[in-house]
Short mmCIF file of C-alpha atoms in Angstrom, two decimals:
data_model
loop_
_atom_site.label_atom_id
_atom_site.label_comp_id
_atom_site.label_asym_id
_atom_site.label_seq_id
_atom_site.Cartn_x
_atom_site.Cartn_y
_atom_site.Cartn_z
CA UNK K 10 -57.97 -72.26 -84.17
CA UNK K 11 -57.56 -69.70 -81.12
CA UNK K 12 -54.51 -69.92 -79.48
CA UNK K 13 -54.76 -70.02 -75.68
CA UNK K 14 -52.53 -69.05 -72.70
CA UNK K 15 -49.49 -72.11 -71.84
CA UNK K 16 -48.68 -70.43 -68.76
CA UNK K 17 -50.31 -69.36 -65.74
CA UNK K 18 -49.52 -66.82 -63.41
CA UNK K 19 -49.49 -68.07 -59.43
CA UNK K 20 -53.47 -66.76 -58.30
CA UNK K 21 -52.48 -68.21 -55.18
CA UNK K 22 -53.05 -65.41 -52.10
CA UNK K 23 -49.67 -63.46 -51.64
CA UNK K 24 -48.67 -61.24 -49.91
CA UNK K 25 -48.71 -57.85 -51.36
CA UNK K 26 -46.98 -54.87 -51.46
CA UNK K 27 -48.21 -51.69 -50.67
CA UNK K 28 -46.90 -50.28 -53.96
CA UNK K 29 -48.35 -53.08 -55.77
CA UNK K 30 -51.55 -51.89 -54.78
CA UNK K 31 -51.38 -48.74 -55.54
CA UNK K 32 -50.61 -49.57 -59.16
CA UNK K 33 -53.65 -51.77 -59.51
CA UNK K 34 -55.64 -49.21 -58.65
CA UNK K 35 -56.15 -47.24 -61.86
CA UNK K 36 -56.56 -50.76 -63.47
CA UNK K 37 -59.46 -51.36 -61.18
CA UNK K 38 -60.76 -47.91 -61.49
CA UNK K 39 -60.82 -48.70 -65.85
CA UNK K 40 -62.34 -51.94 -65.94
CA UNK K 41 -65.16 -51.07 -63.73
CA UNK K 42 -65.95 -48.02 -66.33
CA UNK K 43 -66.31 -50.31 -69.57
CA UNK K 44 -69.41 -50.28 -71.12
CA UNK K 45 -69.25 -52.62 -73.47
CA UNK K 46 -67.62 -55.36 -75.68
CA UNK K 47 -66.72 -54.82 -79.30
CA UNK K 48 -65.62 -57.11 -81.64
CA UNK K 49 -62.96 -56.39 -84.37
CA UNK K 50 -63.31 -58.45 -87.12
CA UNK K 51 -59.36 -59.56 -88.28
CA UNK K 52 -58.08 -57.38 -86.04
CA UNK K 53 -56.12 -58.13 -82.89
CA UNK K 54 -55.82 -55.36 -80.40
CA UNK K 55 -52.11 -54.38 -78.42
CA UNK K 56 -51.83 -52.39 -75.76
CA UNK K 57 -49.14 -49.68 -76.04
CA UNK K 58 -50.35 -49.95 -80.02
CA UNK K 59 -48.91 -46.52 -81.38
CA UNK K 60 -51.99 -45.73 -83.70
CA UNK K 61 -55.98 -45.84 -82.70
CA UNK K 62 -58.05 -48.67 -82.96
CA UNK K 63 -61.47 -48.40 -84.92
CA UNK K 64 -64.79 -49.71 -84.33
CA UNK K 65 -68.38 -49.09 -84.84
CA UNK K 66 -70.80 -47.99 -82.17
CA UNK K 67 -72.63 -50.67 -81.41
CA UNK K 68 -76.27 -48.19 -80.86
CA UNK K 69 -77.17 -44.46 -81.74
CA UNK K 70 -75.40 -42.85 -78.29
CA UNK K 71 -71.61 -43.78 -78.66
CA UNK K 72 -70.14 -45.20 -74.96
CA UNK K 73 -68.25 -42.73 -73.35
CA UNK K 74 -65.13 -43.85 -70.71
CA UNK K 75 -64.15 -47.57 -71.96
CA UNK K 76 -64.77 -50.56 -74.16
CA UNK K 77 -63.17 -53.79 -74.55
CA UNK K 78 -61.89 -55.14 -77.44
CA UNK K 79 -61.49 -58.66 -78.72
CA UNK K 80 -60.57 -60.28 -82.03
CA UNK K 81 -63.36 -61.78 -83.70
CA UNK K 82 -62.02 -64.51 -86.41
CA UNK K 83 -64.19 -64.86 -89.63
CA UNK K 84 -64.82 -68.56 -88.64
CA UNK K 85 -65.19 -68.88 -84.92
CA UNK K 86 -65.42 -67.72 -81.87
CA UNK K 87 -64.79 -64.49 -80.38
CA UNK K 88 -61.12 -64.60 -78.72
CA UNK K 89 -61.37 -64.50 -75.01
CA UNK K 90 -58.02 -62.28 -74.74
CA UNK K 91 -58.56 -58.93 -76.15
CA UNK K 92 -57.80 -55.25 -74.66
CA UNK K 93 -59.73 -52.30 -72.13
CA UNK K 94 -59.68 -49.18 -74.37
CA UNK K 95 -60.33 -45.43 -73.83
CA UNK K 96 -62.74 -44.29 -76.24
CA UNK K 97 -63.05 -41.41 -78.24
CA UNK K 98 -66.07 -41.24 -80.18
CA UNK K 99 -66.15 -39.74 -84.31
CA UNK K 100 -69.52 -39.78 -84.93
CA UNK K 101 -70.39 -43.57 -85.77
CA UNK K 102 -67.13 -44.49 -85.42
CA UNK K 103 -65.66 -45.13 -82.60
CA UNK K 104 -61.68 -44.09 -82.18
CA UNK K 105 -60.22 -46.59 -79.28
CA UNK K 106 -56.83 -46.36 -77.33
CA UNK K 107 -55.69 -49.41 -76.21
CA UNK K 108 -54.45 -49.72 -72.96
CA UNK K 109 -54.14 -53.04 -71.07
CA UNK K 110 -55.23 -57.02 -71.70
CA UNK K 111 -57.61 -58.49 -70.60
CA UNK K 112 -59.58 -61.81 -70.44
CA UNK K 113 -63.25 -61.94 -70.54
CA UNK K 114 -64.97 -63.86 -68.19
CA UNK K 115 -68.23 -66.16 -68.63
CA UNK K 116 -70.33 -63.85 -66.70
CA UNK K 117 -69.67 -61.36 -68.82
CA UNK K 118 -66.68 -59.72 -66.13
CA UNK K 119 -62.96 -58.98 -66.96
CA UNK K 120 -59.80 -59.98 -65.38
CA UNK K 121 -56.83 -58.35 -66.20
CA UNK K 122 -54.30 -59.88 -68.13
CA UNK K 123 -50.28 -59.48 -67.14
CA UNK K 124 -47.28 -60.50 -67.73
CA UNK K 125 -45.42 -63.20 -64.77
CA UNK K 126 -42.87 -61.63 -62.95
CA UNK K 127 -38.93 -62.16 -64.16
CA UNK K 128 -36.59 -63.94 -62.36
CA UNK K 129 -32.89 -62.71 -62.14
CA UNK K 130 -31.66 -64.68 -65.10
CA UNK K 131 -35.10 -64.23 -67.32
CA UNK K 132 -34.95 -60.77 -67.11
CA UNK K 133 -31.09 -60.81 -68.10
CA UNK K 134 -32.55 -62.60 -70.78
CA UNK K 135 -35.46 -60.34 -71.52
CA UNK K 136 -33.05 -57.44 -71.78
CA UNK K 137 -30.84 -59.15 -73.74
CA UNK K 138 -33.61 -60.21 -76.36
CA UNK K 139 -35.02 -56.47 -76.15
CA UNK K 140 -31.30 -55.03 -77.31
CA UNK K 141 -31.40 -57.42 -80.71
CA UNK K 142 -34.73 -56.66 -81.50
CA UNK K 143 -33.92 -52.91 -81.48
CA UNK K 144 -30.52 -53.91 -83.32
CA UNK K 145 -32.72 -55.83 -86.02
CA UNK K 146 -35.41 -53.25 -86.55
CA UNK K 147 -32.12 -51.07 -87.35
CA UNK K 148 -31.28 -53.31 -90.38
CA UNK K 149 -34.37 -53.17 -91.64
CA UNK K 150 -35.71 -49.78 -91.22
CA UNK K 151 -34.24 -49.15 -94.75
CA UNK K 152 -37.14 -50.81 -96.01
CA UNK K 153 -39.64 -50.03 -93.11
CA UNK K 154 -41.62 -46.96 -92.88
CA UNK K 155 -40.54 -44.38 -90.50
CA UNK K 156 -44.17 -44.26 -88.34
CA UNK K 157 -43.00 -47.71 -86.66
CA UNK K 158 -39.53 -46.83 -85.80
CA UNK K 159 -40.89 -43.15 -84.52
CA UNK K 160 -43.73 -44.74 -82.36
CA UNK K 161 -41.01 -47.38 -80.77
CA UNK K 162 -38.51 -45.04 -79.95
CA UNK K 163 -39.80 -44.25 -76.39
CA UNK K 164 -39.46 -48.31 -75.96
CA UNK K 165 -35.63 -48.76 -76.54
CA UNK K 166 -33.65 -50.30 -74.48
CA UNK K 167 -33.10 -48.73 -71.25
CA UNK K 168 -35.87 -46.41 -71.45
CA UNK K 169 -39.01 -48.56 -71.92
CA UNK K 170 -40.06 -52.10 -70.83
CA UNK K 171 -39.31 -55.15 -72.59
CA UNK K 172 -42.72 -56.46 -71.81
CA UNK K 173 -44.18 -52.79 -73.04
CA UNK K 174 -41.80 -53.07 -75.95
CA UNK K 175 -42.63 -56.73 -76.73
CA UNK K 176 -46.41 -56.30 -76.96
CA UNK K 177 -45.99 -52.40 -79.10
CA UNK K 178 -43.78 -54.01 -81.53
CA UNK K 179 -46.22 -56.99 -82.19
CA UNK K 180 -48.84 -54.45 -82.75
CA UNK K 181 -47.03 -53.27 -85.82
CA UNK K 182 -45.52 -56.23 -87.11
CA UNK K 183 -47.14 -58.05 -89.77
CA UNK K 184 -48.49 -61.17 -88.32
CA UNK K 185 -51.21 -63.56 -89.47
CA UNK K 186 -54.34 -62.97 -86.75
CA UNK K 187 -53.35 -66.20 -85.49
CA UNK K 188 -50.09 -65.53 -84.48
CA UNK K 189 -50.75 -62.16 -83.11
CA UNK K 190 -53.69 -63.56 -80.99
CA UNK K 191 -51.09 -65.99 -79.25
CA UNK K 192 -48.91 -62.91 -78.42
CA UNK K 193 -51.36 -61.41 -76.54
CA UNK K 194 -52.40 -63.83 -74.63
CA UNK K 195 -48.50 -64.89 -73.86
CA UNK K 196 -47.77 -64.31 -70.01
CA UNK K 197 -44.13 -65.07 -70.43
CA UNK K 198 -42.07 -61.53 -71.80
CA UNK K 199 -39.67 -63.84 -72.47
CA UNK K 200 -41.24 -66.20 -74.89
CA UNK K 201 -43.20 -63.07 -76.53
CA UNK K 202 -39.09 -61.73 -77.41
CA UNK K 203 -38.25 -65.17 -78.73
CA UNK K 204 -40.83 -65.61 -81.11
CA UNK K 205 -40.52 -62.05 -82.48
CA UNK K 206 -36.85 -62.12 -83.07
CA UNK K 207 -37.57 -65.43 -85.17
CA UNK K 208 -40.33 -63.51 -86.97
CA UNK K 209 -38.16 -60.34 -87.39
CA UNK K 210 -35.28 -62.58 -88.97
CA UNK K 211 -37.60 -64.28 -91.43
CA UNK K 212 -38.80 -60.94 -92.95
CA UNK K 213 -35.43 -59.94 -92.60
CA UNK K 214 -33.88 -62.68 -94.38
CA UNK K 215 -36.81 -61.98 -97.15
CA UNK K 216 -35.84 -58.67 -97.39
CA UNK K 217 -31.97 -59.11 -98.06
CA UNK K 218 -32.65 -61.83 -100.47
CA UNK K 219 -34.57 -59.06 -102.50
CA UNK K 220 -31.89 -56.86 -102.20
CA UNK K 221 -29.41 -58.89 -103.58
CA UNK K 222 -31.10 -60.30 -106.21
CA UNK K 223 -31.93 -55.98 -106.91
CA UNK K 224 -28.19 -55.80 -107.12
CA UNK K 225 -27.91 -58.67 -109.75
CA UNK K 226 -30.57 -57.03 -112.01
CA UNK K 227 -28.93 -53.66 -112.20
CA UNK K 228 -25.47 -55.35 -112.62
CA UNK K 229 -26.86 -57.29 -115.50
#
């Protein structure tokens, strides 16, 4: 079953800041240039995903400016969640950069999709969880391939968001579709952290467990 967002970000009017505006521009500016909706089938879309997503063109003239992308399970429905993309089209196929959530709407509309604002304390806590992560992908990038590590490194600690952060290193992890659907539709940075460090110490866990048992063979 689709997971679906817990939380809800205040919609109530506020007041807002000038600079708060301004960054919602180019936000405003993308969604009104997508063209169309594309499924991925087993696939769920990040933004801040360090490699390209694929997908057909859905008629003989390939969009040009931006598609959204959603998830489309092999039973069910299409997820609502997904991602606004710039496209790049290679012939048939089309080569998509994700670049911010969104939810689609039943007329057919999209609403941006964000992260809620951090307290004080749940950003202490978001850093916090950001600084283990980093410290965890360290033990294990041994084992890992180098493109991951590479494509994170402008998200460390101190330099990149841990919201940014959060959603990149989902992209790469290796998630069931389910899992990875509820990620990107989480609103809370902090709960995103949470239930990647428990992911991150399962595989880790795995992984040490082959090493030792490596180190038994070859002692044997």
């Amino acid at each position: 079953p689709l997971w679906t967002i817990s939380e809800v970000v205040d919609t109530r009017p506020q007041p807002t800041p000038s600079s708060l505006i301004e960054e919602r521009r180019p936000m405003t500016k993308l969604l009104h240039s997508v063209v169309v909706s594309l499924p991925l089938a087993g696939v769920v879309p990040f933004p801040h995903c360090p490699y390209p997503y694929l997908a057909m063109a859905p008629g003989a003239a390939a969009p040009t400016g931006a598609v959204a992308l959603f998830h489309q399970p092999a039973y069910g429905p299409r997820a609502q969640v997904g991602v606004v993309a710039a496209v790049h089209p290679q012939g048939d196929v089309l080569e998509c950069q994700a670049v911010a959530r969104v939810r689609a709407r039943e007329d057919g509309g999209l609403d941006p999709v964000r992260d809620a604002p951090l307290s004080a304390a749940d950003a202490a806590v978001a850093d916090r969880l950001h600084a283990e992560l980093w410290q965890l992908l360290g033990e294990l990038e041994p084992a890992a391939s180098p493109e991951p590590a590479h494509t994170l490194a402008a998200l460390q600690p101190g330099v990149g968001s841990a919201s940014e952060f959060s959603l990149a290193l989902a992209a790469v992890c290796e998630l069931e579709p389910y899992e990875e659907q509820r990620m990107l539709e989480m609103v809370s940075t902090v709960d995103r952290l949470v239930l990647l460090k428990e992911r991150l110490r399962e595989a880790a866990g795995i992984l040490f467990a082959r090493r030792a048992l490596a180190r038994l063979q070859l002692a044997w």
